[in-house]
PDB file of C-alpha atoms and ligand atoms in Angstrom:
ATOM      1  CA  MET Y   1    -113.214 138.640  18.761  1.00  0.00           C
ATOM      2  CA  ILE Y   2    -109.928 138.731  21.085  1.00  0.00           C
ATOM      3  CA  ILE Y   3    -108.726 136.829  24.116  1.00  0.00           C
ATOM      4  CA  ASP Y   4    -106.324 137.670  26.681  1.00  0.00           C
ATOM      5  CA  ALA Y   5    -105.412 135.067  28.123  1.00  0.00           C
ATOM      6  CA  HIS Y   6    -102.874 135.906  30.995  1.00  0.00           C
ATOM      7  CA  VAL Y   7    -104.688 138.307  33.570  1.00  0.00           C
ATOM      8  CA  HIS Y   8    -104.809 137.504  37.309  1.00  0.00           C
ATOM      9  CA  VAL Y   9    -106.740 140.306  39.432  1.00  0.00           C
ATOM     10  CA  GLY Y  10    -105.778 141.488  43.407  1.00  0.00           C
ATOM     11  CA  ASP Y  11    -102.319 142.541  44.547  1.00  0.00           C
ATOM     12  CA  LEU Y  12     -99.848 142.191  43.197  1.00  0.00           C
ATOM     13  CA  ARG Y  13     -96.777 144.858  44.292  1.00  0.00           C
ATOM     14  CA  ARG Y  14     -94.189 143.819  46.307  1.00  0.00           C
ATOM     15  CA  PRO Y  15     -93.536 145.765  48.986  1.00  0.00           C
ATOM     16  CA  ASP Y  16     -90.855 147.967  47.808  1.00  0.00           C
ATOM     17  CA  MET Y  17     -93.769 148.196  44.986  1.00  0.00           C
ATOM     18  CA  MET Y  18     -96.293 150.104  46.513  1.00  0.00           C
ATOM     19  CA  GLY Y  19     -96.370 153.544  44.890  1.00  0.00           C
ATOM     20  CA  ARG Y  20     -97.970 151.456  42.132  1.00  0.00           C
ATOM     21  CA  ALA Y  21    -101.907 150.147  41.314  1.00  0.00           C
ATOM     22  CA  PRO Y  22    -103.784 146.793  42.143  1.00  0.00           C
ATOM     23  CA  VAL Y  23    -105.700 145.138  39.967  1.00  0.00           C
ATOM     24  CA  THR Y  24    -109.291 145.373  40.869  1.00  0.00           C
ATOM     25  CA  TRP Y  25    -112.194 143.619  38.096  1.00  0.00           C
ATOM     26  CA  GLU Y  26    -113.294 147.421  37.756  1.00  0.00           C
ATOM     27  CA  ASN Y  27    -109.734 148.584  36.595  1.00  0.00           C
ATOM     28  CA  LEU Y  28    -109.387 145.043  34.320  1.00  0.00           C
ATOM     29  CA  LEU Y  29    -112.884 145.565  32.398  1.00  0.00           C
ATOM     30  CA  ALA Y  30    -112.341 149.284  32.353  1.00  0.00           C
ATOM     31  CA  ARG Y  31    -108.487 147.850  30.338  1.00  0.00           C
ATOM     32  CA  LEU Y  32    -110.297 145.286  28.353  1.00  0.00           C
ATOM     33  CA  ASP Y  33    -112.469 147.971  26.625  1.00  0.00           C
ATOM     34  CA  GLU Y  34    -109.747 150.363  26.209  1.00  0.00           C
ATOM     35  CA  GLU Y  35    -107.579 148.113  24.502  1.00  0.00           C
ATOM     36  CA  GLY Y  36    -110.001 146.473  22.603  1.00  0.00           C
ATOM     37  CA  ILE Y  37    -110.126 143.276  24.139  1.00  0.00           C
ATOM     38  CA  ASP Y  38    -113.503 141.458  24.345  1.00  0.00           C
ATOM     39  CA  LYS Y  39    -112.253 138.877  27.105  1.00  0.00           C
ATOM     40  CA  ALA Y  40    -109.697 137.743  29.393  1.00  0.00           C
ATOM     41  CA  ILE Y  41    -108.593 134.342  31.332  1.00  0.00           C
ATOM     42  CA  VAL Y  42    -108.727 135.174  35.043  1.00  0.00           C
ATOM     43  CA  LEU Y  43    -105.270 132.733  36.667  1.00  0.00           C
ATOM     44  CA  PRO Y  44    -105.585 132.659  40.260  1.00  0.00           C
ATOM     45  CA  ILE Y  45    -102.484 133.069  41.697  1.00  0.00           C
ATOM     46  CA  VAL Y  46    -102.745 131.783  45.898  1.00  0.00           C
ATOM     47  CA  HIS Y  47    -102.080 128.218  45.735  1.00  0.00           C
ATOM     48  CA  SER Y  48     -98.531 128.076  46.259  1.00  0.00           C
ATOM     49  CA  PRO Y  49     -96.447 130.933  47.985  1.00  0.00           C
ATOM     50  CA  GLU Y  50     -93.466 130.512  46.199  1.00  0.00           C
ATOM     51  CA  GLY Y  51     -95.365 132.596  43.089  1.00  0.00           C
ATOM     52  CA  ILE Y  52     -97.427 135.745  45.916  1.00  0.00           C
ATOM     53  CA  GLN Y  53     -96.267 138.965  47.244  1.00  0.00           C
ATOM     54  CA  PHE Y  54     -97.296 139.609  50.407  1.00  0.00           C
ATOM     55  CA  PRO Y  55     -99.421 142.293  50.259  1.00  0.00           C
ATOM     56  CA  PHE Y  56    -101.926 139.826  47.517  1.00  0.00           C
ATOM     57  CA  TRP Y  57    -102.974 138.278  51.201  1.00  0.00           C
ATOM     58  CA  TRP Y  58    -105.053 142.226  51.700  1.00  0.00           C
ATOM     59  CA  SER Y  59    -106.633 141.866  48.528  1.00  0.00           C
ATOM     60  CA  PRO Y  60    -110.343 141.503  48.892  1.00  0.00           C
ATOM     61  CA  GLN Y  61    -110.892 137.863  47.282  1.00  0.00           C
ATOM     62  CA  PRO Y  62    -106.932 136.825  48.448  1.00  0.00           C
ATOM     63  CA  ASP Y  63    -108.371 132.757  47.921  1.00  0.00           C
ATOM     64  CA  MET Y  64    -108.802 130.712  44.917  1.00  0.00           C
ATOM     65  CA  VAL Y  65    -112.352 129.817  45.802  1.00  0.00           C
ATOM     66  CA  GLY Y  66    -112.897 133.955  45.860  1.00  0.00           C
ATOM     67  CA  GLN Y  67    -111.542 134.642  42.737  1.00  0.00           C
ATOM     68  CA  ILE Y  68    -113.378 132.145  40.713  1.00  0.00           C
ATOM     69  CA  THR Y  69    -116.895 133.798  42.706  1.00  0.00           C
ATOM     70  CA  ALA Y  70    -116.012 137.270  41.787  1.00  0.00           C
ATOM     71  CA  ALA Y  71    -114.835 136.296  37.874  1.00  0.00           C
ATOM     72  CA  ALA Y  72    -118.414 134.658  37.940  1.00  0.00           C
ATOM     73  CA  ARG Y  73    -119.611 138.503  38.191  1.00  0.00           C
ATOM     74  CA  TYR Y  74    -118.741 139.163  34.816  1.00  0.00           C
ATOM     75  CA  PRO Y  75    -119.363 135.885  32.983  1.00  0.00           C
ATOM     76  CA  ASP Y  76    -119.284 137.369  29.119  1.00  0.00           C
ATOM     77  CA  ARG Y  77    -116.074 139.104  30.050  1.00  0.00           C
ATOM     78  CA  LEU Y  78    -114.521 136.789  32.140  1.00  0.00           C
ATOM     79  CA  ILE Y  79    -113.457 133.533  31.598  1.00  0.00           C
ATOM     80  CA  ARG Y  80    -112.704 130.899  34.789  1.00  0.00           C
ATOM     81  CA  PHE Y  81    -109.878 128.524  35.665  1.00  0.00           C
ATOM     82  CA  GLY Y  82    -108.944 127.141  38.797  1.00  0.00           C
ATOM     83  CA  ASN Y  83    -105.772 126.581  40.138  1.00  0.00           C
ATOM     84  CA  LEU Y  84    -103.871 123.387  41.800  1.00  0.00           C
ATOM     85  CA  ASP Y  85    -100.438 123.091  43.478  1.00  0.00           C
ATOM     86  CA  PRO Y  86     -98.544 119.554  43.489  1.00  0.00           C
ATOM     87  CA  ARG Y  87     -97.985 119.137  46.910  1.00  0.00           C
ATOM     88  CA  MET Y  88    -101.522 119.506  47.558  1.00  0.00           C
ATOM     89  CA  GLY Y  89    -103.719 116.941  48.759  1.00  0.00           C
ATOM     90  CA  GLY Y  90    -100.808 115.025  50.598  1.00  0.00           C
ATOM     91  CA  ASN Y  91     -97.544 116.008  49.093  1.00  0.00           C
ATOM     92  CA  THR Y  92     -97.626 112.833  47.562  1.00  0.00           C
ATOM     93  CA  ALA Y  93     -97.725 111.840  43.797  1.00  0.00           C
ATOM     94  CA  ARG Y  94    -100.132 109.750  44.760  1.00  0.00           C
ATOM     95  CA  THR Y  95    -102.905 112.626  45.824  1.00  0.00           C
ATOM     96  CA  ASP Y  96    -106.504 112.624  43.650  1.00  0.00           C
ATOM     97  CA  TYR Y  97    -107.700 115.716  42.418  1.00  0.00           C
ATOM     98  CA  GLY Y  98    -111.263 114.648  41.437  1.00  0.00           C
ATOM     99  CA  TRP Y  99    -113.131 115.765  44.575  1.00  0.00           C
ATOM    100  CA  VAL Y 100    -111.495 119.347  43.388  1.00  0.00           C
ATOM    101  CA  LEU Y 101    -111.934 119.089  40.097  1.00  0.00           C
ATOM    102  CA  GLU Y 102    -115.097 118.314  39.962  1.00  0.00           C
ATOM    103  CA  ARG Y 103    -115.963 121.233  42.094  1.00  0.00           C
ATOM    104  CA  LEU Y 104    -114.035 123.349  39.771  1.00  0.00           C
ATOM    105  CA  VAL Y 105    -115.742 122.078  36.673  1.00  0.00           C
ATOM    106  CA  GLU Y 106    -119.366 123.022  38.821  1.00  0.00           C
ATOM    107  CA  MET Y 107    -117.804 126.757  39.220  1.00  0.00           C
ATOM    108  CA  GLY Y 108    -117.221 127.221  35.808  1.00  0.00           C
ATOM    109  CA  CYS Y 109    -113.427 126.877  35.567  1.00  0.00           C
ATOM    110  CA  VAL Y 110    -112.453 125.107  32.219  1.00  0.00           C
ATOM    111  CA  GLY Y 111    -108.823 124.655  32.218  1.00  0.00           C
ATOM    112  CA  ILE Y 112    -105.612 125.512  35.666  1.00  0.00           C
ATOM    113  CA  GLY Y 113    -103.054 127.638  36.658  1.00  0.00           C
ATOM    114  CA  GLU Y 114    -101.168 129.811  36.617  1.00  0.00           C
ATOM    115  CA  ILE Y 115     -98.994 127.161  38.503  1.00  0.00           C
ATOM    116  CA  THR Y 116     -96.342 128.824  40.001  1.00  0.00           C
ATOM    117  CA  ALA Y 117     -94.974 125.672  42.451  1.00  0.00           C
ATOM    118  CA  ASN Y 118     -91.910 125.715  42.235  1.00  0.00           C
ATOM    119  CA  VAL Y 119     -90.827 121.749  41.377  1.00  0.00           C
ATOM    120  CA  PRO Y 120     -88.856 120.046  38.102  1.00  0.00           C
ATOM    121  CA  PHE Y 121     -91.238 119.137  35.890  1.00  0.00           C
ATOM    122  CA  ASP Y 122     -90.945 116.091  35.968  1.00  0.00           C
ATOM    123  CA  ASP Y 123     -91.494 115.407  39.958  1.00  0.00           C
ATOM    124  CA  PRO Y 124     -93.820 112.850  40.102  1.00  0.00           C
ATOM    125  CA  ARG Y 125     -96.833 115.087  42.097  1.00  0.00           C
ATOM    126  CA  VAL Y 126     -96.278 117.717  38.390  1.00  0.00           C
ATOM    127  CA  ILE Y 127     -96.496 114.458  36.788  1.00  0.00           C
ATOM    128  CA  ASN Y 128     -99.934 112.980  38.966  1.00  0.00           C
ATOM    129  CA  MET Y 129    -101.760 116.472  38.900  1.00  0.00           C
ATOM    130  CA  VAL Y 130    -101.162 117.490  35.157  1.00  0.00           C
ATOM    131  CA  ARG Y 131    -102.471 114.089  34.112  1.00  0.00           C
ATOM    132  CA  GLN Y 132    -105.568 114.588  35.918  1.00  0.00           C
ATOM    133  CA  CYS Y 133    -106.313 117.448  34.236  1.00  0.00           C
ATOM    134  CA  GLY Y 134    -105.705 115.956  31.371  1.00  0.00           C
ATOM    135  CA  ALA Y 135    -108.892 113.284  31.966  1.00  0.00           C
ATOM    136  CA  TRP Y 136    -110.733 116.315  32.891  1.00  0.00           C
ATOM    137  CA  GLN Y 137    -109.891 117.712  29.705  1.00  0.00           C
ATOM    138  CA  LEU Y 138    -108.592 120.942  31.614  1.00  0.00           C
ATOM    139  CA  PRO Y 139    -106.007 122.996  29.859  1.00  0.00           C
ATOM    140  CA  VAL Y 140    -102.573 123.422  32.136  1.00  0.00           C
ATOM    141  CA  LEU Y 141    -101.213 126.812  32.325  1.00  0.00           C
ATOM    142  CA  PHE Y 142     -97.619 127.481  33.649  1.00  0.00           C
ATOM    143  CA  HIS Y 143     -94.708 129.519  34.642  1.00  0.00           C
ATOM    144  CA  GLY Y 144     -91.436 128.040  33.177  1.00  0.00           C
ATOM    145  CA  THR Y 145     -88.259 129.275  35.186  1.00  0.00           C
ATOM    146  CA  GLY Y 146     -84.728 127.583  35.269  1.00  0.00           C
ATOM    147  CA  MET Y 147     -83.320 125.559  37.849  1.00  0.00           C
ATOM    148  CA  GLY Y 148     -82.167 127.571  41.733  1.00  0.00           C
ATOM    149  CA  GLU Y 149     -82.846 129.176  44.883  1.00  0.00           C
ATOM    150  CA  GLY Y 150     -85.215 132.861  44.503  1.00  0.00           C
ATOM    151  CA  GLU Y 151     -87.434 131.637  41.689  1.00  0.00           C
ATOM    152  CA  TYR Y 152     -91.129 130.799  41.117  1.00  0.00           C
ATOM    153  CA  GLY Y 153     -92.714 128.442  38.363  1.00  0.00           C
ATOM    154  CA  LEU Y 154     -91.804 124.119  37.417  1.00  0.00           C
ATOM    155  CA  GLN Y 155     -88.094 124.273  37.353  1.00  0.00           C
ATOM    156  CA  ASP Y 156     -86.066 122.606  34.441  1.00  0.00           C
ATOM    157  CA  GLU Y 157     -82.312 122.935  33.043  1.00  0.00           C
ATOM    158  CA  VAL Y 158     -80.936 124.136  30.170  1.00  0.00           C
ATOM    159  CA  GLY Y 159     -82.381 122.647  27.229  1.00  0.00           C
ATOM    160  CA  SER Y 160     -85.886 121.636  28.422  1.00  0.00           C
ATOM    161  CA  PRO Y 161     -85.813 117.643  29.492  1.00  0.00           C
ATOM    162  CA  ARG Y 162     -87.649 117.791  32.469  1.00  0.00           C
ATOM    163  CA  LEU Y 163     -90.261 119.597  30.716  1.00  0.00           C
ATOM    164  CA  ALA Y 164     -90.126 117.404  27.838  1.00  0.00           C
ATOM    165  CA  ARG Y 165     -90.421 113.864  30.616  1.00  0.00           C
ATOM    166  CA  LEU Y 166     -93.542 116.147  31.567  1.00  0.00           C
ATOM    167  CA  LEU Y 167     -95.291 116.248  27.880  1.00  0.00           C
ATOM    168  CA  GLU Y 168     -94.766 112.603  27.208  1.00  0.00           C
ATOM    169  CA  ALA Y 169     -95.636 111.132  31.081  1.00  0.00           C
ATOM    170  CA  ALA Y 170     -99.028 113.621  30.004  1.00  0.00           C
ATOM    171  CA  PRO Y 171     -99.966 112.886  26.249  1.00  0.00           C
ATOM    172  CA  ASP Y 172    -104.015 113.687  26.738  1.00  0.00           C
ATOM    173  CA  ALA Y 173    -103.119 116.870  28.833  1.00  0.00           C
ATOM    174  CA  ILE Y 174    -102.651 120.560  26.880  1.00  0.00           C
ATOM    175  CA  LEU Y 175    -100.329 122.700  28.056  1.00  0.00           C
ATOM    176  CA  ILE Y 176     -99.368 126.058  28.131  1.00  0.00           C
ATOM    177  CA  GLY Y 177     -96.254 127.506  28.918  1.00  0.00           C
ATOM    178  CA  HIS Y 178     -95.322 130.873  29.948  1.00  0.00           C
ATOM    179  CA  GLY Y 179     -92.494 133.252  31.928  1.00  0.00           C
ATOM    180  CA  PRO Y 180     -88.670 133.015  31.051  1.00  0.00           C
ATOM    181  CA  GLY Y 181     -87.708 129.407  31.703  1.00  0.00           C
ATOM    182  CA  PHE Y 182     -89.915 128.933  28.596  1.00  0.00           C
ATOM    183  CA  TRP Y 183     -89.151 131.751  26.179  1.00  0.00           C
ATOM    184  CA  ALA Y 184     -85.508 131.553  26.884  1.00  0.00           C
ATOM    185  CA  GLU Y 185     -85.689 128.497  24.660  1.00  0.00           C
ATOM    186  CA  ILE Y 186     -86.252 130.063  22.191  1.00  0.00           C
ATOM    187  CA  ALA Y 187     -82.897 129.889  21.251  1.00  0.00           C
ATOM    188  CA  GLY Y 188     -80.000 127.933  21.952  1.00  0.00           C
ATOM    189  CA  GLY Y 189     -77.192 128.002  23.476  1.00  0.00           C
ATOM    190  CA  LEU Y 190     -78.526 129.047  27.625  1.00  0.00           C
ATOM    191  CA  THR Y 191     -76.361 129.276  30.653  1.00  0.00           C
ATOM    192  CA  LEU Y 192     -78.846 128.527  33.635  1.00  0.00           C
ATOM    193  CA  GLU Y 193     -78.867 132.012  34.482  1.00  0.00           C
ATOM    194  CA  ALA Y 194     -80.030 133.370  31.205  1.00  0.00           C
ATOM    195  CA  LYS Y 195     -82.894 130.472  31.450  1.00  0.00           C
ATOM    196  CA  SER Y 196     -83.876 132.017  34.426  1.00  0.00           C
ATOM    197  CA  GLY Y 197     -83.993 136.266  32.697  1.00  0.00           C
ATOM    198  CA  TYR Y 198     -84.736 138.404  29.222  1.00  0.00           C
ATOM    199  CA  PRO Y 199     -81.356 137.121  27.255  1.00  0.00           C
ATOM    200  CA  ARG Y 200     -81.023 139.501  23.991  1.00  0.00           C
ATOM    201  CA  GLY Y 201     -80.093 139.320  20.811  1.00  0.00           C
ATOM    202  CA  PRO Y 202     -79.996 137.514  17.667  1.00  0.00           C
ATOM    203  CA  VAL Y 203     -81.829 133.456  17.899  1.00  0.00           C
ATOM    204  CA  ALA Y 204     -78.431 131.724  16.260  1.00  0.00           C
ATOM    205  CA  GLU Y 205     -79.974 128.631  16.518  1.00  0.00           C
ATOM    206  CA  GLU Y 206     -83.629 127.771  17.564  1.00  0.00           C
ATOM    207  CA  GLY Y 207     -83.646 126.381  20.854  1.00  0.00           C
ATOM    208  CA  SER Y 208     -85.316 123.570  22.826  1.00  0.00           C
ATOM    209  CA  LEU Y 209     -88.492 125.125  22.417  1.00  0.00           C
ATOM    210  CA  VAL Y 210     -88.881 124.799  18.636  1.00  0.00           C
ATOM    211  CA  ARG Y 211     -87.871 121.442  18.908  1.00  0.00           C
ATOM    212  CA  LEU Y 212     -90.826 120.268  21.475  1.00  0.00           C
ATOM    213  CA  LEU Y 213     -93.276 122.872  19.460  1.00  0.00           C
ATOM    214  CA  ARG Y 214     -92.422 120.606  16.073  1.00  0.00           C
ATOM    215  CA  THR Y 215     -92.368 117.288  18.641  1.00  0.00           C
ATOM    216  CA  TYR Y 216     -95.148 117.466  21.047  1.00  0.00           C
ATOM    217  CA  PRO Y 217     -98.665 118.571  19.730  1.00  0.00           C
ATOM    218  CA  HIS Y 218    -100.681 119.172  23.219  1.00  0.00           C
ATOM    219  CA  LEU Y 219     -97.977 122.206  23.713  1.00  0.00           C
ATOM    220  CA  TYR Y 220     -98.990 125.406  23.241  1.00  0.00           C
ATOM    221  CA  ALA Y 221     -97.001 128.894  24.127  1.00  0.00           C
ATOM    222  CA  ASP Y 222     -98.945 131.745  25.799  1.00  0.00           C
ATOM    223  CA  ILE Y 223     -96.795 135.118  24.434  1.00  0.00           C
ATOM    224  CA  SER Y 224     -97.555 136.980  27.439  1.00  0.00           C
ATOM    225  CA  ALA Y 225     -95.004 139.113  30.056  1.00  0.00           C
ATOM    226  CA  GLY Y 226     -91.737 140.479  29.232  1.00  0.00           C
ATOM    227  CA  SER Y 227     -90.879 137.198  28.876  1.00  0.00           C
ATOM    228  CA  GLY Y 228     -92.731 136.513  25.884  1.00  0.00           C
ATOM    229  CA  HIS Y 229     -92.305 139.594  24.454  1.00  0.00           C
ATOM    230  CA  ASN Y 230     -89.088 139.585  24.506  1.00  0.00           C
ATOM    231  CA  ALA Y 231     -88.407 136.424  22.767  1.00  0.00           C
ATOM    232  CA  LEU Y 232     -90.855 137.414  19.692  1.00  0.00           C
ATOM    233  CA  THR Y 233     -89.066 140.869  19.499  1.00  0.00           C
ATOM    234  CA  ARG Y 234     -85.113 139.936  20.043  1.00  0.00           C
ATOM    235  CA  ASP Y 235     -84.666 139.308  16.042  1.00  0.00           C
ATOM    236  CA  PRO Y 236     -88.112 140.546  14.798  1.00  0.00           C
ATOM    237  CA  ALA Y 237     -87.367 138.313  11.709  1.00  0.00           C
ATOM    238  CA  PHE Y 238     -87.184 135.370  13.863  1.00  0.00           C
ATOM    239  CA  GLY Y 239     -90.200 135.875  15.352  1.00  0.00           C
ATOM    240  CA  VAL Y 240     -91.806 136.558  12.536  1.00  0.00           C
ATOM    241  CA  ARG Y 241     -91.213 133.387  11.101  1.00  0.00           C
ATOM    242  CA  PHE Y 242     -92.044 131.688  14.601  1.00  0.00           C
ATOM    243  CA  LEU Y 243     -95.439 133.323  14.399  1.00  0.00           C
ATOM    244  CA  HIS Y 244     -95.897 131.727  10.963  1.00  0.00           C
ATOM    245  CA  GLU Y 245     -94.394 128.268  11.943  1.00  0.00           C
ATOM    246  CA  PHE Y 246     -96.302 128.036  15.081  1.00  0.00           C
ATOM    247  CA  GLN Y 247     -99.700 130.053  14.261  1.00  0.00           C
ATOM    248  CA  ASP Y 248    -101.930 127.244  15.239  1.00  0.00           C
ATOM    249  CA  ARG Y 249     -99.788 126.812  18.944  1.00  0.00           C
ATOM    250  CA  LEU Y 250     -99.874 130.635  20.394  1.00  0.00           C
ATOM    251  CA  LEU Y 251    -101.994 132.527  22.047  1.00  0.00           C
ATOM    252  CA  PHE Y 252    -102.270 136.015  22.989  1.00  0.00           C
ATOM    253  CA  GLY Y 253    -102.244 137.111  26.682  1.00  0.00           C
ATOM    254  CA  THR Y 254    -100.449 139.823  28.822  1.00  0.00           C
ATOM    255  CA  ASP Y 255    -100.125 139.073  32.546  1.00  0.00           C
ATOM    256  CA  VAL Y 256    -100.931 142.894  33.191  1.00  0.00           C
ATOM    257  CA  CYS Y 257     -99.782 142.855  36.878  1.00  0.00           C
ATOM    258  CA  PHE Y 258    -100.668 146.434  37.811  1.00  0.00           C
ATOM    259  CA  GLY Y 259    -103.574 148.904  37.766  1.00  0.00           C
ATOM    260  CA  GLU Y 260    -102.458 152.004  36.259  1.00  0.00           C
ATOM    261  CA  ALA Y 261    -102.131 152.587  32.550  1.00  0.00           C
ATOM    262  CA  GLU Y 262     -97.829 151.985  32.597  1.00  0.00           C
ATOM    263  CA  GLY Y 263     -99.055 148.689  33.554  1.00  0.00           C
ATOM    264  CA  ARG Y 264    -100.258 148.268  30.143  1.00  0.00           C
ATOM    265  CA  MET Y 265     -98.530 145.621  27.746  1.00  0.00           C
ATOM    266  CA  PRO Y 266     -96.805 146.336  24.573  1.00  0.00           C
ATOM    267  CA  HIS Y 267     -98.355 142.181  22.931  1.00  0.00           C
ATOM    268  CA  LEU Y 268    -101.644 143.628  21.014  1.00  0.00           C
ATOM    269  CA  PRO Y 269     -99.463 146.731  20.250  1.00  0.00           C
ATOM    270  CA  LEU Y 270     -97.304 144.028  18.230  1.00  0.00           C
ATOM    271  CA  LEU Y 271     -98.935 141.863  17.275  1.00  0.00           C
ATOM    272  CA  ARG Y 272    -101.894 144.882  15.607  1.00  0.00           C
ATOM    273  CA  ARG Y 273     -98.452 146.085  13.780  1.00  0.00           C
ATOM    274  CA  LEU Y 274     -97.065 142.960  13.026  1.00  0.00           C
ATOM    275  CA  LEU Y 275    -100.883 143.120  11.137  1.00  0.00           C
ATOM    276  CA  ALA Y 276    -100.956 146.352   9.435  1.00  0.00           C
ATOM    277  CA  GLU Y 277     -97.145 145.937   7.687  1.00  0.00           C
ATOM    278  CA  GLY Y 278     -98.684 142.499   6.010  1.00  0.00           C
ATOM    279  CA  GLN Y 279     -96.314 140.359   8.362  1.00  0.00           C
ATOM    280  CA  ILE Y 280     -98.870 138.125   9.504  1.00  0.00           C
ATOM    281  CA  THR Y 281    -102.196 137.947   8.195  1.00  0.00           C
ATOM    282  CA  GLN Y 282    -105.486 138.024   9.216  1.00  0.00           C
ATOM    283  CA  ALA Y 283    -105.676 135.027  10.303  1.00  0.00           C
ATOM    284  CA  ILE Y 284    -102.590 134.289  11.685  1.00  0.00           C
ATOM    285  CA  PHE Y 285    -103.569 137.583  14.305  1.00  0.00           C
ATOM    286  CA  ASP Y 286    -107.326 135.752  14.565  1.00  0.00           C
ATOM    287  CA  LYS Y 287    -106.055 132.695  15.756  1.00  0.00           C
ATOM    288  CA  VAL Y 288    -103.387 134.013  18.304  1.00  0.00           C
ATOM    289  CA  THR Y 289    -105.392 136.421  19.570  1.00  0.00           C
ATOM    290  CA  ALA Y 290    -108.654 134.416  20.181  1.00  0.00           C
ATOM    291  CA  GLY Y 291    -109.105 130.995  17.994  1.00  0.00           C
ATOM    292  CA  ASN Y 292    -105.979 128.584  19.687  1.00  0.00           C
ATOM    293  CA  VAL Y 293    -107.641 129.413  22.593  1.00  0.00           C
ATOM    294  CA  LEU Y 294    -111.629 128.674  22.345  1.00  0.00           C
ATOM    295  CA  ARG Y 295    -110.217 125.387  20.531  1.00  0.00           C
ATOM    296  CA  LEU Y 296    -108.144 124.185  23.612  1.00  0.00           C
ATOM    297  CA  LEU Y 297    -110.961 125.191  26.409  1.00  0.00           C
ATOM    298  CA  THR Y 298    -113.135 122.577  25.299  1.00  0.00           C
ATOM    299  CA  ARG Y 299    -114.963 123.281  28.427  1.00  0.00           C
ATOM    300  CA  TYR Y 300    -115.613 126.561  27.541  1.00  0.00           C
ATOM    301  CA  HIS Y 301    -119.113 127.327  26.304  1.00  0.00           C
ATOM    302  CA  GLY Y 302    -118.988 131.534  26.564  1.00  0.00           C
TER     303      GLY Y 302
HETATM  304 ZN1   ZN B 401     -98.830 135.366  35.103  1.00  0.00          ZN
END
């Protein structure tokens, strides 16, 4: 069993990339078949305007309910997540998400994400939303970034103090991190600018991500996208040690954003190569590619 824990369906092209192909339900399923992936978690990303490029609105299902309903046509292959924005329901830290969470669960959603709102991790509105997801046993997958203009995703300073405060404030929620601001913190000595990017080179000192994973058992990490791949490969020996230490907390995902073959991602080939070379065991491979995510999704019975 292999599960891609991070996929999107729709037109994620920027207006200057219209030569590329959108992700459709059909080409998503064809990709899964060709790559030997059994199931994928579909993350609707339509809630926060920061995370959306304009062509998306012309996709066949440019709304969360449409995406969930479309994913439900493939219950053997696609796992449904709902999504929220911490500013919903009146832009207050007192929003009661119970009504919407109840309906998302009725629609078969087993988690929430990807959160792309560009507000700080420790904003009271984020804490309120995440706590309620935790009470409903819905893991929350987020995109992390640095502070500053021109980004999407939950914001933090260098060293992740705001993410640490959210983890302290929501001990009963499962949080799954992803994105440049999250993964750049695998190494210390970051600048704020590097935090929102793809810093290269050896990991001379462990970063806040390593400390947070050791401190907070309810924090998980999704290795998808360029950010996760860069973090695991910038210092290959460190990446393998990281896979060993956190073998129970890492989730394979791709974040494939385009439909053509060039849009495919290198994460599964990387894990397969490390397995073939004996750098990770079959047990680690199985946990990262399926076992961990199945354990987290307590509402999933597929
Ligand atoms: Zn994504």
